[in-house]
Amino acid sequence: MRSLLKHAPAKINLFLHITGRRDDGYHLLESLVVFAEYGDEILVQEDAELSLEVRGEFAGGLSAFPKENNLVWKAATALNDYLLKTSGINYGAKIILTKNLPIASGIGGGSADAAATIHALCELWNINIPSAELSEISLKLGSDVPVCLQGKPALMRGIGDEVTEVKLQYKPYIVLVNTNIPLATAEVFKDFAVHKSLRGDDLSNAALAKVDRHATFAITDLSYVNDLEKSAIKKLPIIGLIIESLRNTQGLLFAGMSGSGATCFALYNDKESADKAAEDLRKIYKNAWCVSTRIM
Ligand code: C5P
């Protein structure tokens, strides 16, 4: 029986600027997205019917919800619906998700899982979907799915539908810290919409200029800002404390929050500093999830 294993890496927004709001309430953003070596795993096996099993450290957080809510299931059925419509064939597969990333945590776990599922099933089923159609399917699953489908450092614009690959000049080590308290993306955006004025284009353009001109990006080039950070801290004040603790670690390049939170991250030049910082943070935040990994 044929099977395939795909990595679903954690996604980190090094900066996230909100530049506008559409009539449907979705926000326009500009974000520099990178991926970590640490992530979830998707295993697919040939089978007559579609099925989903969830394992791993954070499987419990998903088991409370029906499988229809799981982005892996949504991705598999969206792909199957498309294939049924275009070729009249209905495919099956056994999908096993190993959930190593915390749920609803701003590092795109669900989106990365959806993207890895799409890649794995296309390969298992030996199908080739035109990229425009693939982008449409992925965007319907969630704003972060297109960038996760690409899986490379990228500048993300629009509502996540415009993805431009960016070359990183080097790949720093990264520490990820999450309080294990889920934070709903919609709630953070809602708070932002009520209380914050949108970022002026000039400020955002100045920050983006270096990325655009060379399509390369040095970690030290920009002073990062996540426009959702204040709203997230308001909902979960511990985020502010974690960022502060990360700022006090040795060898730090930058500390901030990814996506709509609550995962905070810190960048380091060397593995020793990252490992030491993770060790320090685990001592302070005993219930938090904390890993030391590297940007891919
Ligand atoms: O696309 P995703 O499922 O991640 O979005 C969750 C929610 O976050 C949306 O329903 C919307 O309220 C908010 N959102 C937004 N602007 C974006 C992405 C998400 O307002 N660009």
Coordinates of N, CA, C and O in Angstrom, one line a residue, residues 48-168:
A48 N -9.8 3.2 0.1 CA -11.0 3.4 -0.8 C -11.8 4.6 -0.3 O -12.3 5.4 -1.2
E49 N -11.9 4.8 1.0 CA -12.7 6.0 1.5 C -11.7 7.0 2.1 O -10.6 6.7 2.5
L50 N -12.2 8.2 2.2 CA -11.5 9.3 2.9 C -11.7 9.2 4.4 O -12.8 9.0 4.9
S51 N -10.6 9.2 5.2 CA -10.7 9.1 6.6 C -9.6 9.9 7.3 O -8.6 10.2 6.6
L52 N -9.8 10.4 8.5 CA -8.8 11.2 9.2 C -8.6 10.7 10.6 O -9.6 10.5 11.4
E53 N -7.3 10.6 11.0 CA -7.0 10.2 12.4 C -6.0 11.3 12.8 O -5.1 11.7 12.1
V54 N -6.2 11.7 14.1 CA -5.3 12.8 14.6 C -4.5 12.2 15.8 O -5.1 11.6 16.7
R55 N -3.2 12.4 15.7 CA -2.3 11.9 16.8 C -1.4 13.0 17.3 O -1.5 14.1 16.7
G56 N -0.6 12.8 18.3 CA 0.4 13.8 18.7 C 0.1 14.6 19.9 O -1.0 14.5 20.4
E57 N 1.1 15.4 20.3 CA 1.0 16.2 21.5 C -0.3 17.0 21.6 O -0.9 17.2 22.7
F58 N -0.8 17.6 20.5 CA -1.9 18.5 20.6 C -3.2 18.0 19.9 O -4.1 18.7 19.6
A59 N -3.2 16.6 19.8 CA -4.4 16.0 19.2 C -5.6 16.2 20.0 O -6.7 16.4 19.5
G60 N -5.4 16.3 21.4 CA -6.6 16.4 22.3 C -7.4 17.7 22.0 O -8.6 17.7 22.1
G61 N -6.7 18.8 21.6 CA -7.3 20.0 21.4 C -8.3 20.0 20.2 O -9.2 20.8 20.0
L62 N -8.0 19.0 19.3 CA -8.9 18.9 18.1 C -10.0 17.9 18.3 O -11.0 18.0 17.6
S63 N -9.8 17.0 19.2 CA -10.7 15.8 19.3 C -12.1 16.3 19.8 O -13.1 15.6 19.6
A64 N -12.1 17.5 20.4 CA -13.4 18.0 21.0 C -14.3 18.4 19.8 O -15.5 18.6 20.0
F65 N -13.8 18.7 18.6 CA -14.5 19.2 17.5 C -14.8 18.1 16.4 O -13.9 17.2 16.3
P66 N -15.9 18.2 15.7 CA -16.1 17.2 14.6 C -15.0 17.3 13.5 O -14.5 18.4 13.4
K67 N -14.8 16.2 12.9 CA -13.7 16.2 11.9 C -14.0 17.3 10.7 O -13.1 17.8 10.1
E68 N -15.3 17.6 10.5 CA -15.6 18.5 9.5 C -15.0 19.9 9.8 O -14.9 20.7 8.9
N69 N -14.7 20.2 11.0 CA -14.1 21.5 11.4 C -12.6 21.5 11.1 O -12.0 22.6 11.1
N70 N -12.0 20.3 11.0 CA -10.5 20.2 10.8 C -10.1 20.7 9.4 O -10.7 20.2 8.4
L71 N -9.1 21.6 9.3 CA -8.7 22.1 8.0 C -8.1 21.0 7.1 O -8.2 21.1 5.9
V72 N -7.6 19.9 7.7 CA -7.1 18.8 6.9 C -8.3 18.1 6.2 O -8.2 17.8 5.0
W73 N -9.4 17.9 6.9 CA -10.6 17.3 6.3 C -11.1 18.3 5.3 O -11.5 17.8 4.2
K74 N -11.2 19.6 5.6 CA -11.7 20.5 4.7 C -10.9 20.5 3.4 O -11.4 20.6 2.3
A75 N -9.6 20.5 3.5 CA -8.7 20.5 2.3 C -8.9 19.2 1.5 O -9.0 19.3 0.3
A76 N -9.0 18.1 2.2 CA -9.2 16.8 1.4 C -10.5 16.8 0.7 O -10.6 16.4 -0.5
T77 N -11.6 17.3 1.4 CA -12.9 17.2 0.7 C -13.0 18.3 -0.4 O -13.6 18.0 -1.4
A78 N -12.3 19.4 -0.2 CA -12.4 20.5 -1.2 C -11.7 20.0 -2.5 O -12.1 20.2 -3.6
L79 N -10.6 19.2 -2.3 CA -9.8 18.7 -3.4 C -10.7 17.6 -4.1 O -10.8 17.5 -5.3
N80 N -11.3 16.8 -3.3 CA -12.2 15.7 -3.8 C -13.3 16.3 -4.6 O -13.7 15.8 -5.7
D81 N -14.0 17.4 -4.1 CA -15.1 18.0 -4.8 C -14.6 18.5 -6.1 O -15.3 18.4 -7.1
Y82 N -13.4 19.1 -6.1 CA -12.9 19.7 -7.4 C -12.7 18.6 -8.4 O -13.1 18.7 -9.6
L83 N -12.1 17.4 -7.9 CA -11.8 16.3 -8.8 C -13.1 15.7 -9.4 O -13.2 15.3 -10.5
L84 N -14.1 15.6 -8.5 CA -15.4 15.0 -8.9 C -16.0 15.9 -10.0 O -16.6 15.4 -11.0
K85 N -15.9 17.2 -9.8 CA -16.5 18.1 -10.8 C -15.7 18.1 -12.1 O -16.3 18.1 -13.2
T86 N -14.4 18.0 -12.1 CA -13.6 18.1 -13.3 C -13.4 16.8 -14.0 O -13.3 16.7 -15.2
S87 N -13.4 15.7 -13.2 CA -13.1 14.4 -13.9 C -14.1 13.3 -13.5 O -14.0 12.2 -14.1
G88 N -15.0 13.6 -12.7 CA -16.1 12.7 -12.3 C -15.6 11.5 -11.4 O -16.3 10.6 -11.2
I89 N -14.4 11.6 -10.9 CA -13.8 10.6 -10.1 C -13.8 11.0 -8.6 O -13.4 12.1 -8.3
N90 N -14.2 10.1 -7.8 CA -14.1 10.3 -6.3 C -13.0 9.5 -5.7 O -12.9 8.3 -5.9
Y91 N -12.0 10.2 -5.1 CA -10.8 9.5 -4.6 C -11.0 9.2 -3.1 O -11.8 9.8 -2.4
G92 N -10.1 8.3 -2.6 CA -10.1 8.0 -1.1 C -8.7 8.0 -0.6 O -7.7 7.9 -1.4
A93 N -8.5 8.2 0.7 CA -7.2 8.1 1.3 C -7.4 8.1 2.9 O -8.3 8.6 3.4
K94 N -6.5 7.4 3.5 CA -6.5 7.4 5.0 C -5.4 8.5 5.3 O -4.3 8.5 4.9
I95 N -5.9 9.5 6.1 CA -5.0 10.7 6.4 C -4.7 10.6 7.9 O -5.6 10.5 8.7
I96 N -3.4 10.7 8.3 CA -3.0 10.7 9.7 C -2.3 12.0 9.9 O -1.2 12.3 9.3
L97 N -2.9 12.8 10.8 CA -2.3 14.1 11.2 C -1.6 14.0 12.5 O -2.2 13.6 13.5
T98 N -0.3 14.3 12.6 CA 0.4 14.3 13.8 C 0.6 15.7 14.3 O 1.3 16.5 13.6
K99 N -0.2 16.1 15.3 CA -0.3 17.5 15.7 C 0.7 17.9 16.7 O 0.6 17.6 17.9
N100 N 1.8 18.4 16.3 CA 2.9 18.9 17.2 C 2.8 20.3 17.5 O 3.6 20.8 18.4
L101 N 2.0 21.1 16.8 CA 1.9 22.5 17.0 C 0.7 22.9 17.8 O -0.4 22.2 17.5
P102 N 0.7 23.8 18.7 CA -0.5 24.2 19.4 C -1.6 24.7 18.5 O -1.3 25.2 17.4
I103 N -2.8 24.6 19.0 CA -4.0 24.9 18.2 C -4.3 26.4 18.3 O -4.1 27.0 19.3
A104 N -4.8 27.0 17.2 CA -5.2 28.4 17.2 C -4.1 29.3 17.8 O -4.3 30.0 18.8
S105 N -2.9 29.2 17.2 CA -1.8 29.9 17.9 C -1.0 30.9 17.0 O 0.1 31.3 17.5
G106 N -1.5 31.2 15.9 CA -0.8 32.2 15.1 C 0.4 31.8 14.3 O 1.1 32.6 13.7
I107 N 0.7 30.4 14.3 CA 1.8 29.9 13.5 C 1.3 29.0 12.5 O 2.0 28.1 12.0
G108 N 0.1 29.2 12.1 CA -0.5 28.6 10.9 C -0.6 27.1 10.9 O -0.5 26.4 9.9
G109 N -0.6 26.5 12.1 CA -0.7 25.0 12.2 C -1.8 24.4 11.2 O -1.4 23.6 10.4
G110 N -3.0 24.9 11.4 CA -4.1 24.4 10.6 C -3.9 24.6 9.1 O -4.1 23.8 8.2
S111 N -3.3 25.8 8.8 CA -3.1 26.2 7.4 C -2.0 25.3 6.8 O -2.1 24.9 5.6
A112 N -0.9 25.1 7.6 CA 0.2 24.3 7.1 C -0.3 22.9 6.9 O 0.1 22.2 5.9
D113 N -1.2 22.4 7.8 CA -1.7 21.0 7.6 C -2.5 20.9 6.4 O -2.4 19.9 5.6
A114 N -3.3 22.0 6.1 CA -4.2 22.0 4.9 C -3.3 21.9 3.6 O -3.5 21.1 2.7
A115 N -2.2 22.8 3.7 CA -1.3 22.8 2.5 C -0.6 21.5 2.3 O -0.5 21.0 1.2
A116 N -0.1 20.9 3.4 CA 0.6 19.6 3.3 C -0.4 18.5 2.8 O 0.0 17.6 2.1
T117 N -1.6 18.6 3.2 CA -2.6 17.6 2.8 C -2.8 17.7 1.3 O -2.9 16.7 0.6
I118 N -3.0 18.9 0.8 CA -3.1 19.1 -0.6 C -1.9 18.5 -1.4 O -2.1 17.8 -2.4
H119 N -0.7 18.9 -1.0 CA 0.5 18.4 -1.7 C 0.5 16.8 -1.6 O 0.8 16.2 -2.6
A120 N 0.2 16.3 -0.4 CA 0.3 14.8 -0.3 C -0.7 14.1 -1.1 O -0.4 13.1 -1.8
L121 N -2.0 14.6 -1.1 CA -3.0 13.9 -1.9 C -2.8 14.0 -3.4 O -3.1 13.1 -4.1
C122 N -2.4 15.2 -3.8 CA -2.1 15.4 -5.3 C -1.1 14.3 -5.7 O -1.2 13.8 -6.8
E123 N -0.1 14.1 -4.8 CA 1.0 13.2 -5.2 C 0.5 11.7 -5.1 O 0.7 10.9 -6.0
L124 N -0.3 11.4 -4.0 CA -0.8 10.1 -3.9 C -1.8 9.7 -5.0 O -1.7 8.6 -5.5
W125 N -2.6 10.7 -5.4 CA -3.6 10.4 -6.4 C -3.1 10.7 -7.8 O -3.8 10.5 -8.8
N126 N -1.8 11.1 -7.9 CA -1.2 11.4 -9.2 C -2.0 12.4 -10.0 O -2.2 12.1 -11.2
I127 N -2.3 13.5 -9.4 CA -3.1 14.5 -10.2 C -2.3 15.8 -10.2 O -1.6 16.1 -9.3
N128 N -2.6 16.6 -11.2 CA -1.9 17.9 -11.4 C -3.0 18.9 -11.5 O -3.8 18.9 -12.5
I129 N -3.1 19.8 -10.6 CA -4.2 20.8 -10.6 C -3.5 22.1 -11.0 O -2.5 22.5 -10.4
P130 N -4.1 22.8 -12.0 CA -3.5 24.1 -12.4 C -3.3 25.1 -11.2 O -4.2 25.1 -10.4
S131 N -2.2 25.8 -11.2 CA -1.9 26.6 -10.0 C -3.0 27.6 -9.7 O -3.3 27.9 -8.5
A132 N -3.7 28.2 -10.7 CA -4.7 29.2 -10.4 C -5.9 28.5 -9.6 O -6.4 29.1 -8.7
E133 N -6.2 27.3 -10.1 CA -7.3 26.6 -9.4 C -6.9 26.2 -7.9 O -7.7 26.3 -7.0
L134 N -5.6 25.8 -7.8 CA -5.1 25.4 -6.5 C -5.1 26.6 -5.6 O -5.5 26.5 -4.4
S135 N -4.7 27.8 -6.1 CA -4.8 29.0 -5.3 C -6.2 29.3 -4.8 O -6.4 29.7 -3.6
E136 N -7.1 29.1 -5.7 CA -8.5 29.4 -5.4 C -9.0 28.4 -4.3 O -9.6 28.9 -3.3
I137 N -8.7 27.2 -4.4 CA -9.1 26.2 -3.4 C -8.5 26.5 -2.1 O -9.1 26.5 -1.1
S138 N -7.2 26.8 -2.1 CA -6.5 27.0 -0.9 C -6.9 28.3 -0.1 O -7.1 28.3 1.1
L139 N -7.2 29.4 -0.9 CA -7.6 30.6 -0.2 C -9.0 30.5 0.4 O -9.2 31.0 1.5
K140 N -9.8 29.6 -0.2 CA -11.2 29.4 0.5 C -11.0 28.7 1.8 O -11.8 28.8 2.7
L141 N -9.9 27.9 1.9 CA -9.7 27.2 3.2 C -9.2 28.1 4.3 O -9.5 27.9 5.5
G142 N -8.5 29.2 4.0 CA -8.0 30.2 5.0 C -7.0 31.1 4.3 O -6.3 30.7 3.4
S143 N -6.8 32.3 4.9 CA -6.0 33.3 4.3 C -4.5 32.9 4.3 O -3.7 33.3 3.4
D144 N -4.1 32.0 5.2 CA -2.7 31.6 5.3 C -2.4 30.4 4.5 O -1.2 30.0 4.4
V145 N -3.4 29.7 3.9 CA -3.1 28.5 3.2 C -2.3 28.7 1.9 O -1.4 27.9 1.7
P146 N -2.6 29.7 1.1 CA -1.7 29.9 -0.1 C -0.2 30.0 0.2 O 0.6 29.4 -0.5
V147 N 0.1 30.8 1.2 CA 1.5 31.0 1.5 C 2.1 29.7 2.0 O 3.3 29.3 1.8
C148 N 1.3 28.9 2.8 CA 1.8 27.6 3.3 C 1.9 26.6 2.2 O 2.8 25.8 2.2
L149 N 1.1 26.7 1.2 CA 1.2 25.8 0.0 C 2.5 26.1 -0.7 O 3.1 25.1 -1.2
Q150 N 2.9 27.3 -0.8 CA 4.2 27.6 -1.4 C 5.4 27.1 -0.5 O 6.4 26.6 -1.0
G151 N 5.2 27.3 0.8 CA 6.2 26.8 1.8 C 7.5 27.4 1.8 O 8.5 26.7 2.3
K152 N 7.7 28.6 1.2 CA 9.0 29.2 1.2 C 8.9 30.6 1.7 O 7.8 31.2 1.7
P153 N 10.0 31.2 2.2 CA 9.9 32.6 2.7 C 9.2 33.5 1.6 O 9.6 33.4 0.4
A154 N 8.3 34.3 2.1 CA 7.5 35.0 1.1 C 7.0 36.3 1.7 O 6.8 36.4 2.9
L155 N 6.7 37.2 0.8 CA 6.0 38.4 1.1 C 4.5 38.2 0.8 O 4.2 37.8 -0.3
M156 N 3.7 38.3 1.8 CA 2.3 38.0 1.5 C 1.5 39.3 1.5 O 1.7 40.1 2.4
R157 N 0.6 39.4 0.5 CA -0.2 40.7 0.4 C -1.6 40.3 0.2 O -2.0 39.2 0.1
G158 N -2.4 41.4 0.0 CA -3.9 41.2 -0.2 C -4.4 40.7 1.1 O -4.1 41.1 2.2
I159 N -5.3 39.6 1.0 CA -5.8 39.0 2.2 C -5.0 37.7 2.4 O -5.4 36.8 3.2
G160 N -3.9 37.6 1.7 CA -3.1 36.3 1.8 C -3.0 35.7 0.4 O -2.3 34.7 0.2
D161 N -3.7 36.3 -0.6 CA -3.8 35.7 -1.9 C -2.6 36.0 -2.8 O -2.3 35.3 -3.8
E162 N -1.9 37.1 -2.4 CA -0.7 37.5 -3.3 C 0.6 37.1 -2.6 O 0.9 37.6 -1.5
V163 N 1.3 36.1 -3.1 CA 2.4 35.6 -2.5 C 3.7 35.7 -3.4 O 3.7 35.2 -4.5
T164 N 4.7 36.5 -2.9 CA 5.9 36.6 -3.7 C 7.0 36.0 -2.9 O 7.3 36.4 -1.7
E165 N 7.7 35.1 -3.5 CA 8.9 34.5 -2.9 C 10.0 35.5 -2.5 O 10.3 36.4 -3.3
V166 N 10.6 35.3 -1.4 CA 11.7 36.2 -1.0 C 12.9 35.3 -0.6 O 12.7 34.3 0.0
K167 N 14.1 35.7 -1.0 CA 15.3 35.0 -0.6 C 15.8 35.5 0.7 O 16.0 36.7 0.8
L168 N 16.0 34.6 1.7 CA 16.6 35.1 3.0 C 18.1 35.0 2.8 O 18.6 34.1 2.3

